[in-house]
Structures are given as structure tokens and as C-alpha cells.
CSV table of C-alpha atoms in Angstrom, one decimal:
chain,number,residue,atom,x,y,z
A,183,UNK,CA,-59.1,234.3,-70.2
A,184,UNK,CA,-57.5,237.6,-68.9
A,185,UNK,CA,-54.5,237.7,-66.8
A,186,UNK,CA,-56.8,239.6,-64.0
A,187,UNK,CA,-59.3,237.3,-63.7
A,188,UNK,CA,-57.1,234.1,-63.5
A,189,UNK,CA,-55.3,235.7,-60.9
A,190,UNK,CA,-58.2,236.7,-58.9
A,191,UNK,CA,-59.7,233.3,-59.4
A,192,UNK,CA,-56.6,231.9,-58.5
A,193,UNK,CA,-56.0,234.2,-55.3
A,194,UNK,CA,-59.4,233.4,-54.2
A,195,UNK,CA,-58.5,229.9,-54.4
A,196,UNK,CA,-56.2,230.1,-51.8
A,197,UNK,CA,-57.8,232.7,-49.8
A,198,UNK,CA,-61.3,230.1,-49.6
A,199,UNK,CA,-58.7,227.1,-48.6
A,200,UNK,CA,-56.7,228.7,-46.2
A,201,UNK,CA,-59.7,229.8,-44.7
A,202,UNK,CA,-61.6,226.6,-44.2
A,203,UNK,CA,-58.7,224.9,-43.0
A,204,UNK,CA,-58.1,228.0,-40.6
A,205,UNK,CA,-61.3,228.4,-39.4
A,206,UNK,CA,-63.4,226.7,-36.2
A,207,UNK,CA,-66.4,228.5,-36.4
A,208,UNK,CA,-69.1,226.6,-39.1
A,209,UNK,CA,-70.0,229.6,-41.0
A,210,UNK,CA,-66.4,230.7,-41.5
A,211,UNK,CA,-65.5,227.2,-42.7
A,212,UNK,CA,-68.9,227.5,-45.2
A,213,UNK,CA,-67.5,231.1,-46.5
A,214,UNK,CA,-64.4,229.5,-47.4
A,215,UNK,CA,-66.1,226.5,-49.5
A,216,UNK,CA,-68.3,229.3,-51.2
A,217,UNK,CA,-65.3,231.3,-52.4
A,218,UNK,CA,-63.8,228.0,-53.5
A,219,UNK,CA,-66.8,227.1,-55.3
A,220,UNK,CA,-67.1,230.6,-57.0
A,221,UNK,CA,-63.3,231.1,-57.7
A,222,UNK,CA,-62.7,227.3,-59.6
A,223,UNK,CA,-65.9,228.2,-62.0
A,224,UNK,CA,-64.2,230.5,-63.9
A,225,UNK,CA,-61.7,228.4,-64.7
A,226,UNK,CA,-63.4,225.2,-65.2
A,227,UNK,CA,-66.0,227.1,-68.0
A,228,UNK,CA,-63.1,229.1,-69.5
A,229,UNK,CA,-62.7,227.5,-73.1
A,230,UNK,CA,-66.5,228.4,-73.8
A,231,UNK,CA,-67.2,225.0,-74.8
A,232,UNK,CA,-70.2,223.3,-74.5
A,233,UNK,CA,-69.0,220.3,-72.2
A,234,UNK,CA,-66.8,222.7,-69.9
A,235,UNK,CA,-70.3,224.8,-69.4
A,236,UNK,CA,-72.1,221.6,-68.7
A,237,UNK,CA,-69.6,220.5,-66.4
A,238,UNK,CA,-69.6,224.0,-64.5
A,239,UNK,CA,-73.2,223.9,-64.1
A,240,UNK,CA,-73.0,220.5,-62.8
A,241,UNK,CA,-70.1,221.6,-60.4
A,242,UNK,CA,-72.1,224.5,-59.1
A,243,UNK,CA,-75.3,222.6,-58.2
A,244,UNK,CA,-73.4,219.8,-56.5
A,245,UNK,CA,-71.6,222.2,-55.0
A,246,UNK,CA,-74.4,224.9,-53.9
A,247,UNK,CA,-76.3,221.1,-52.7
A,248,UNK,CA,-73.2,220.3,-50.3
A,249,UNK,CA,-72.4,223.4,-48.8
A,250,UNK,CA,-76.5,224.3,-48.1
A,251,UNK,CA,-76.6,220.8,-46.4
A,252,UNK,CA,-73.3,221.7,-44.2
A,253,UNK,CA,-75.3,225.0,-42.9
A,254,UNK,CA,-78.2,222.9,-42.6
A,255,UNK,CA,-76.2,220.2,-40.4
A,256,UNK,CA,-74.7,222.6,-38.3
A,257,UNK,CA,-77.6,224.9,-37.7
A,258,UNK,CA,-78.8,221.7,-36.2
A,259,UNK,CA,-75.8,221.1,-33.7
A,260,UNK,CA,-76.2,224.8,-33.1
A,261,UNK,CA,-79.9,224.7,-32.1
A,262,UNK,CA,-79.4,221.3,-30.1
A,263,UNK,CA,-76.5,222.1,-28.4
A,264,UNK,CA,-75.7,226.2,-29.0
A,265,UNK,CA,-71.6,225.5,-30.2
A,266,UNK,CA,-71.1,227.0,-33.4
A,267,UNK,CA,-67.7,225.3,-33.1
A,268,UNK,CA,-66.4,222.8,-35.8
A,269,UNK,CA,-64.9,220.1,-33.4
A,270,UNK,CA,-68.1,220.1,-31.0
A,271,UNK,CA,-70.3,218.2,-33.9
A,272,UNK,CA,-72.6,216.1,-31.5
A,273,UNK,CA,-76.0,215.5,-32.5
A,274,UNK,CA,-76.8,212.4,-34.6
A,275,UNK,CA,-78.9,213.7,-37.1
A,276,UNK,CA,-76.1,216.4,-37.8
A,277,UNK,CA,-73.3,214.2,-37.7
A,278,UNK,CA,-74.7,212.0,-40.8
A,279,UNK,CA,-75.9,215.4,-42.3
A,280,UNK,CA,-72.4,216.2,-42.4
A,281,UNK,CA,-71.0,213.0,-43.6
A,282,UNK,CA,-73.2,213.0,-46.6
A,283,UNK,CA,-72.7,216.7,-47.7
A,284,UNK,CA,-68.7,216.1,-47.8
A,285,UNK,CA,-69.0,213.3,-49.2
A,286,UNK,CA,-71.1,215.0,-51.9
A,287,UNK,CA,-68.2,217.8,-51.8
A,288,UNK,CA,-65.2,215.5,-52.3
A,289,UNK,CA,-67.0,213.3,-54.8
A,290,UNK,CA,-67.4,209.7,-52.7
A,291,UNK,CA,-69.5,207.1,-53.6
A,292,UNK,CA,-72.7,207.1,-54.0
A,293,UNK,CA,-72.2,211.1,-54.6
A,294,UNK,CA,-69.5,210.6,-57.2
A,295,UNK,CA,-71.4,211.0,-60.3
A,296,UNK,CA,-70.4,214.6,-61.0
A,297,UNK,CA,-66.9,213.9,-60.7
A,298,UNK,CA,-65.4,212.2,-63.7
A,299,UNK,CA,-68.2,214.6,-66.1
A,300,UNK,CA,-67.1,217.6,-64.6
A,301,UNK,CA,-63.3,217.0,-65.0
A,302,UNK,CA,-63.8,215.3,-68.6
A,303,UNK,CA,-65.3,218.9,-69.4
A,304,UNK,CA,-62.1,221.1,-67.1
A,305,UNK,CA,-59.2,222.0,-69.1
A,306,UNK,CA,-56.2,219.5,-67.5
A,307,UNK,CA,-54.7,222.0,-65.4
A,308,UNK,CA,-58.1,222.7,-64.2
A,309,UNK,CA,-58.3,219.1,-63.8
A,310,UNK,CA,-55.9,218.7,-61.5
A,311,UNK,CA,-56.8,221.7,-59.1
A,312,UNK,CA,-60.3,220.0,-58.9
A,313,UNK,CA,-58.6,216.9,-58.0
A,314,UNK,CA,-56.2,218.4,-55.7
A,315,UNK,CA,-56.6,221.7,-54.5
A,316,UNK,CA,-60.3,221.3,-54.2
A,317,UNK,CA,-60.4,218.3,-51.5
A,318,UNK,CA,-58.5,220.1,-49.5
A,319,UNK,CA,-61.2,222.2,-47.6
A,320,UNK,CA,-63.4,219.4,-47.3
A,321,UNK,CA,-60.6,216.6,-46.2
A,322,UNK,CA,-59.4,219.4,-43.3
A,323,UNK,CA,-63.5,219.4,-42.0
A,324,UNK,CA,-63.9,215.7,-42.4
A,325,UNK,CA,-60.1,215.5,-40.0
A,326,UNK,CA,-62.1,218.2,-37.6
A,327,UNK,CA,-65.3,216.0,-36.9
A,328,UNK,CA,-63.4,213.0,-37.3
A,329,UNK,CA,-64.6,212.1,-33.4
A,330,UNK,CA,-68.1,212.4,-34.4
A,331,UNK,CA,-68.7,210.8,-37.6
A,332,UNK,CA,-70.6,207.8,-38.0
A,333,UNK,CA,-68.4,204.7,-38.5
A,334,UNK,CA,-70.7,202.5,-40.4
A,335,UNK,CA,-71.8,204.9,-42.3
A,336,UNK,CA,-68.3,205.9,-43.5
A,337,UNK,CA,-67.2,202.4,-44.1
A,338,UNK,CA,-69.8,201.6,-46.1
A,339,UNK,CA,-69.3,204.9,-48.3
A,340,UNK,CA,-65.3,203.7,-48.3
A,341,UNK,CA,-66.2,200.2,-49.4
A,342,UNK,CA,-68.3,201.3,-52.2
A,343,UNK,CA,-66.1,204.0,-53.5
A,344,UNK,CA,-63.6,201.9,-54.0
A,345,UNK,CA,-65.2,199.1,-55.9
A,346,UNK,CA,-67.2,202.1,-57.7
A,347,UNK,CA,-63.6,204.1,-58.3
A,348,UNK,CA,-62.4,200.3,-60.1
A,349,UNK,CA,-65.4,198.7,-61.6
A,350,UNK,CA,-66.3,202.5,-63.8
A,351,UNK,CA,-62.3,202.8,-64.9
A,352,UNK,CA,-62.3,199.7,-66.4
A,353,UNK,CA,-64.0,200.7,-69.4
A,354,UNK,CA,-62.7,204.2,-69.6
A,355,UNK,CA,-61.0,205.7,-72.3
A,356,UNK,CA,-60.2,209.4,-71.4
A,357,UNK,CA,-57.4,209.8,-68.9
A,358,UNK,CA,-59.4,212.4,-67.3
A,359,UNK,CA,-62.4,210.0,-66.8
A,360,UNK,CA,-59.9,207.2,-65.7
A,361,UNK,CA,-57.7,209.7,-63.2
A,362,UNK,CA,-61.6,210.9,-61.6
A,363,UNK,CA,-62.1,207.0,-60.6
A,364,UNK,CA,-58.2,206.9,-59.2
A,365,UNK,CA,-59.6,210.0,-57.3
A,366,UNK,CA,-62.8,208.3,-55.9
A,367,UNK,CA,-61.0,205.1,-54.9
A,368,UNK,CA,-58.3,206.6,-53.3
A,369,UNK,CA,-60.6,208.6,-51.4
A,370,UNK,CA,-62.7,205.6,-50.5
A,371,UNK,CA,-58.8,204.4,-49.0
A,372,UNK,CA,-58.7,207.8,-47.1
A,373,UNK,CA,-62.4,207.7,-45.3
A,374,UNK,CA,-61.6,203.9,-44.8
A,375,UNK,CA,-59.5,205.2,-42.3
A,376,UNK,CA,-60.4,208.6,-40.9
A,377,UNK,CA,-62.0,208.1,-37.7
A,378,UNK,CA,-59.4,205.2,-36.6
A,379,UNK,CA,-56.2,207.4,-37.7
A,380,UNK,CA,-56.6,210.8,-38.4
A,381,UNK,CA,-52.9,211.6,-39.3
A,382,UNK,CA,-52.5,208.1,-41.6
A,383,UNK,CA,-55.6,209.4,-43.6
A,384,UNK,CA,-53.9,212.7,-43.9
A,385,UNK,CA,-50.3,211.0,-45.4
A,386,UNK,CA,-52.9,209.2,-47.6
A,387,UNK,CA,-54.0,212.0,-48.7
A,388,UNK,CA,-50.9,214.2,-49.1
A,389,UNK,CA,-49.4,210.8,-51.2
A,390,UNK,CA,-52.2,210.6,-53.4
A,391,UNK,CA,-51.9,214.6,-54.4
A,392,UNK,CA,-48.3,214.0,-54.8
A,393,UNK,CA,-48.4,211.1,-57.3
A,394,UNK,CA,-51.8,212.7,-59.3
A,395,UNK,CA,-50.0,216.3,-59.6
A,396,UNK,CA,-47.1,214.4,-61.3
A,397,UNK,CA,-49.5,212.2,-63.3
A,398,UNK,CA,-51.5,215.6,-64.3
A,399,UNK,CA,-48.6,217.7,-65.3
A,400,UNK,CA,-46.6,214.6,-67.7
A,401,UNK,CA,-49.8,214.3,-69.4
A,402,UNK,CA,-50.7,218.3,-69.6
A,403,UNK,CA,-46.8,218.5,-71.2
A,404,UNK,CA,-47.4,215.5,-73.7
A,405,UNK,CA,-51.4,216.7,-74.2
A,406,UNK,CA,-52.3,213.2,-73.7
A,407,UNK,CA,-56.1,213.1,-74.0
A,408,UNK,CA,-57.3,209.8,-74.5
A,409,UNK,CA,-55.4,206.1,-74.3
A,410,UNK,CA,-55.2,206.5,-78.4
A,411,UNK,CA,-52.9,209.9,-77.9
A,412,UNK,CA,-51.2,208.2,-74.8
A,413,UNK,CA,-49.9,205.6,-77.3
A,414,UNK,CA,-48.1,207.7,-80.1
A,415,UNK,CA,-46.8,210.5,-77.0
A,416,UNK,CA,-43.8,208.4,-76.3
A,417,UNK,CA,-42.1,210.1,-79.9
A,418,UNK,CA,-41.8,213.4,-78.1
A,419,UNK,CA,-40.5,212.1,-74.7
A,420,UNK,CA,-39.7,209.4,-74.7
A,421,UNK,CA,-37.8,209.8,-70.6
A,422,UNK,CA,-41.0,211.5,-69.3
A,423,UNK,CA,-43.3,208.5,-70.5
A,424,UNK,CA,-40.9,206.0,-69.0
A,425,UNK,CA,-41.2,208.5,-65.8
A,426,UNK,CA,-44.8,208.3,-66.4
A,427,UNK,CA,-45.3,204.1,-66.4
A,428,UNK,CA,-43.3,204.1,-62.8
A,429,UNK,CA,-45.5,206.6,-61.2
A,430,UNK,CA,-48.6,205.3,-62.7
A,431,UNK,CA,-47.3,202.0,-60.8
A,432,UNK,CA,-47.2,204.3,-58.1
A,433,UNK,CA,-50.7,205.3,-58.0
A,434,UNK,CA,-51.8,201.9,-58.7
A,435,UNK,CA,-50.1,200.5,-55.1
A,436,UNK,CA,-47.3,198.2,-56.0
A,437,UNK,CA,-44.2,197.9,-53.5
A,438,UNK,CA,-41.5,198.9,-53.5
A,439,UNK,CA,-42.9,202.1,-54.8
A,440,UNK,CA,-44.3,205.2,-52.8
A,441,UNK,CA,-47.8,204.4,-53.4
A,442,UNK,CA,-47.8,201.1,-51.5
A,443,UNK,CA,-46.8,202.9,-48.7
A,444,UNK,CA,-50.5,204.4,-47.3
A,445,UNK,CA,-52.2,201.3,-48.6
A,446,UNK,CA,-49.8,199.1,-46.4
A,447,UNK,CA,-50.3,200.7,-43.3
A,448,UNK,CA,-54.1,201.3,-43.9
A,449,UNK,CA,-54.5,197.4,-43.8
A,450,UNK,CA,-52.2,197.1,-41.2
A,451,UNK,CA,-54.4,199.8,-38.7
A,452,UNK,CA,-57.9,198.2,-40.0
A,453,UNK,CA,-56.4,194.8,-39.0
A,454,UNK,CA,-55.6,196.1,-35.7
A,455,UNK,CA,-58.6,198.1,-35.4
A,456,UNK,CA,-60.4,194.3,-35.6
A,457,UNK,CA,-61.6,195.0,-39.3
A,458,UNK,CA,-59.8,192.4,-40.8
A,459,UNK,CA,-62.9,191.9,-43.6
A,460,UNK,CA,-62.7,195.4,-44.4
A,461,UNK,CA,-59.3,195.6,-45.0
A,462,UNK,CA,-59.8,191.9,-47.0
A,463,UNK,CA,-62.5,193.7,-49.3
A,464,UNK,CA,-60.6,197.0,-50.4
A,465,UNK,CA,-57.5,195.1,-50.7
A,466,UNK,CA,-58.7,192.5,-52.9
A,467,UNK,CA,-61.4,195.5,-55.0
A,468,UNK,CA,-58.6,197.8,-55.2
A,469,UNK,CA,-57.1,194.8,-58.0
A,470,UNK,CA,-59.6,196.5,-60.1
A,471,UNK,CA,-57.8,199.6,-60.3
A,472,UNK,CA,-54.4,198.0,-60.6
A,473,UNK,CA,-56.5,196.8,-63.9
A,474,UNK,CA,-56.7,199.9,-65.5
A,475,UNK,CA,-53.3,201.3,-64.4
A,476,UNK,CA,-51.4,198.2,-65.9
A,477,UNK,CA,-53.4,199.3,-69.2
A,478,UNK,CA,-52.6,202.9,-68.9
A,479,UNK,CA,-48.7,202.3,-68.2
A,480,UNK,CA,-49.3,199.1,-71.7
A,481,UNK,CA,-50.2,202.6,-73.7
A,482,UNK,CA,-47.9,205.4,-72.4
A,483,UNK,CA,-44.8,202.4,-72.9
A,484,UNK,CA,-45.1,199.1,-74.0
A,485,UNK,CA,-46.3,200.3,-77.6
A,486,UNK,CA,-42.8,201.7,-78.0
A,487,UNK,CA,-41.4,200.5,-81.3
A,488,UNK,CA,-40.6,198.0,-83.0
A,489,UNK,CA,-44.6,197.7,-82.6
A,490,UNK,CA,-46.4,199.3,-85.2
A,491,UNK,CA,-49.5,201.5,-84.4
A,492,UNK,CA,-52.3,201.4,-86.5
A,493,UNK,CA,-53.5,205.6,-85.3
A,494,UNK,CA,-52.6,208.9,-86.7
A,495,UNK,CA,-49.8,210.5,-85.3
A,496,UNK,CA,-50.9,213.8,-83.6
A,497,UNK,CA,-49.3,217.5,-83.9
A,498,UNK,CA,-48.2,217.9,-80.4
A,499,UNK,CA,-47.1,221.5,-79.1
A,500,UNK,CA,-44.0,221.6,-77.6
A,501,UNK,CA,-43.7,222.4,-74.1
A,502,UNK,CA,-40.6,222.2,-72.0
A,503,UNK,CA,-40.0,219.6,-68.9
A,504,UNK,CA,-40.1,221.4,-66.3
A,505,UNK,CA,-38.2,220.9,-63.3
A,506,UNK,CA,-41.2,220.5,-61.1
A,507,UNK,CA,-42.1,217.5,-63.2
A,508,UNK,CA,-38.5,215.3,-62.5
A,509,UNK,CA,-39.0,216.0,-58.6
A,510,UNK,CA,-42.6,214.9,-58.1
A,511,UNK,CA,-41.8,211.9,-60.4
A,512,UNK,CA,-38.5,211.2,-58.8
A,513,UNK,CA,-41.1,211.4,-55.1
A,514,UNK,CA,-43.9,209.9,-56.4
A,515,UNK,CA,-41.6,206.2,-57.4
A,516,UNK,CA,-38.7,207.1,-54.8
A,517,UNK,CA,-40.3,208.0,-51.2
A,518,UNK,CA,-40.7,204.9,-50.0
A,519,UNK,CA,-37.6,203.2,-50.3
A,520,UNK,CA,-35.7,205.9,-49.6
């Protein structure tokens, strides 16, 4: 790819966030996730391989479906009520209009199936811009309208991504595939608690990008594709993998490490929000992630020698550790109890 178009790509990036997140007029906000839409193509189909162009196809018409059913929902609100404005959302029919399409956008359950196929075809920086970057747009409407979504229509989409977001990783054995369920059943954590706590689903949010950008960039520096190339990448770093199995904990949720941190006050705020069996249910389906984790952080360390390992050892490019790497592991195992 040429050094103009990633830049304008990645400029356009930016300029479609920022613009979203800026924005309280609907068909501002909708410009914004069209130049986001349009800018991550590029980048997603760039290796000309026949998986990345499926999974830019399949990004575009998810996309294109999501951001059609946003106008839709708020040319609705508009004609009922005549606001165009973003935190005036009031009619029904809109409201669930709206909680479907970004649910569609940020790949929730029962809308996640273009997720883990279109970032199993992305190149892994790609990767983690669509797992990142991407929600952003979407998670700043959903914190707009957060007054005037539908609650049972949003714990039920939270409940389900999260068993969805364990019960599919379990099997998995591309990283990419099993980081796309992390994605979905943190986000299922996030929407949990949106309407009851705007600012905790935020910090959920902001946590969850911090731990997946260091996950992303240790295993774009070891070019760990699969749980077979995980397992013979500790001969090349041998610090970042240990790094790696302590912020893989971290994603996964276990005190004392940063992870645990959202998770524990998300129970404690359904609790008091009188959802005890809510918070019961994620609690106890998140375990199923905590499965695949544990088996993730087995392969990146526990295979170290004096085990022997019956797979070819691959050529690995070498690319440095980058500072960036240390600080958002050191973060992503160290915010909490510091």
C-alpha cells in the first residue's frame, strides 16, 4: 500500500471519529461513521488476499446495514418529534431502531457474526484498529442515548453476548478469532451497564482497549498467528511472552490485576441496581472466557522448555520491543493495585 493512501485512510480515521463523538446533530454523527466505514476498507483489503476481500465485503455490508438503519431511526424521532438532536431520542420505535443498528455496528450478540471473520481476514494491526478505534464512534452514541435505550432489550443483548463471546472461543484456534469473542464479551460487560452508569461503561471500555492494544501489539511483534505459533514464540522473547501471560490474565478478569477492576464494580452497580441475577449470570458465563484465556497464557508460557514440542519452529522477522509495548503491559497488569 502507498504511503499516501495509508495516510489518508488513516487521517480519515480520525477525522470520522472525532467527528461522531463531536457531533449532536444525527446526520453529522452518520457522516462521521461513513468516513470511518470508507477510510478502515482500505486497510482491511490491503494484502489482496482472498479472505481480507471477503472480510471487507462483509464489513461494508454490515456496515452500510447499520448506518442506513441509524438514519432510518432518527428520521423517525425527527418526523415524530422534529429534534434532529442526538440526546433527544424519544420515540419507541426509534429507540430500539437505534439499539439494534449499534449493536450491529460494534458487533454484539445476535449481530456479531461479522466480527471474528472480518478480523481473521484484517492484517493484525488492522485488527486492532477494528477492535479498538472502530467502537469508538459507536460506544460515544450509545453513552448519548443512554436515557432512552430500552433496558430489556439491552440486557438481554448483554447476557447473550457474553455467553456467545465464551461459548464460540472455546474452540478457537486463531488468536484473531479468539481476541473477536474477548471483544464481544467484553462489550456484552459494557451494554450490561450503560444505561445504569454511563461513566463505569466508559472505564470499561477505556480498560478493555488498554489491555487488547497491548495484547495486539506483543503478538503483531512475535507474529503469533495461531495457538501452534503462540507456542514456539517464547524462543525470540522470552520477557514479552511472560509480559503477555499477565495481561492475558488481565483480560481474562482475575484480581489483583487491572482487568478485575470494571468487572468488580459492574457487579457491584447491578447488585445495587436490584439485578442481582444478572450480575449472577455474566459473572458465572464469563468463566467461559477465563477458559480460553488460561489456554492462551498454557501456550504463550507454560510450554517453555524443558517440555518438548512436537511443531516446526517458524522463521520469525525480527521486530524491536518497542517502548509503547512495556507501558501498556506494565498498565494493563499494574493499574489496579497501584
Amino acid at each position: 500500500m502507498s504511503p499516501h493512501t495509508s495516510l489518508i485512510s488513516t487521517l480519515s480515521l480520525f477525522l470520522g471519529t472525532a467527528l461522531t463523538i463531536s457531533s449532536n446533530h444525527w446526520i453529522t454523527a452518520w457522516m462521521g461513521l461513513e468516513i470511518n466505514t470508507l477510510a478502515i476498507i482500505p486497510l482491511i483489503s490491503k494484502s489482496h488476499h482472498p479472505r481480507a476481500i471477503e472480510a471487507s465485503i462483509k464489513y461494508f455490508l454490515t456496515q452500510a446495514a447499520a448506518s442506513t438503519i441509524i438514519l432510518f431511526s432518527s428520521t423517525i424521532n425527527a418526523w415524530s418529534t422534529g429534534q434532529w438532536d442526538i440526546t433527544q431520542l424519544t420515540h419507541p420505535t426509534a429507540c430500539s431502531l437505534l439499539t439494534s443498528a449499534i449493536a450491529m455496528k460494534l458487533g454484539l450478540a445476535p449481530f456479531h457474526f461479522w466480527f471474528p471473520e472480518v478480523l481473521q481476514g484484517s492484517p493484525l494491526i488492522t485488527a486492532l484498529l477494528l477492535s479498538t478505534v472502530m467502537k469508538f464512534p459507536p460506544v460515544a452514541i450509545f453513552l448519548l442515548t443512554s436515557n432512552s435505550l430500552n433496558p430489556t432489550l439491552l440486557t438481554t443483548m448483554a447476557i447473550m453476548s457474553v455467553a456467545l463471546g465464551g461459548w464460540m472461543g472455546l474452540n478457537q484456534t486463531q488468536v484473531r478469532k479468539i481476541l473477536a469473542f474477548s471483544s464481544i464479551a467484553h462489550l456484552g460487560w459494557m451494554t450490561s451497564i450503560i444505561i445504569f452508569n454511563p461513566k463505569l461503561a466508559l472505564l470499561t471500555f477505556y480498560v478493555y482497549i488498554l489491555i487488547t492494544t497491548a495484547i495486539f501489539l506483543s503478538v503483531n511483534t512475535t507474529n503469533s498467528l495461531s495457538l501452534s505459533t503462540v507456542m514456539t514464540s517464547w524462543t525470540k522473547t522470552p520477557p514479552l511472552n511472560a509480559a503477555l501471560m499477565l495481561t492475558l490474565l488481565s483480560l481474562a478478569g482475575l484480581p489483583p490485576l487491572s482487568g478485575f477492576l470494571p468487572k468488580w464494580l459492574i457487579i457491584q452497580e447491578l447488585t445495587k441496581q436490584e439485578m442481582a441475577a444478572t450480575a449472577t449470570i455474566i459473572a458465572l458465563l464469563s468463566l467461559l472466557s477465563l477458559f480460553f484465556y488460561l489456554r492462551l497464557t498454557y501456550y504463550s508460557t507454560i510450554t517453555m522448555p524443558p517440555n518438548a514440542i512436537n511443531h516446526m519452529k517458524l522463521w520469525r522477522p525480527s521486530k524491536p520491543m518497542t517502548p509503547a509495548i512495556a507501558i501498556l503491559m506494565t498498565l494493563s497488569s499494574t493499574l489496579l493495585p497501584l
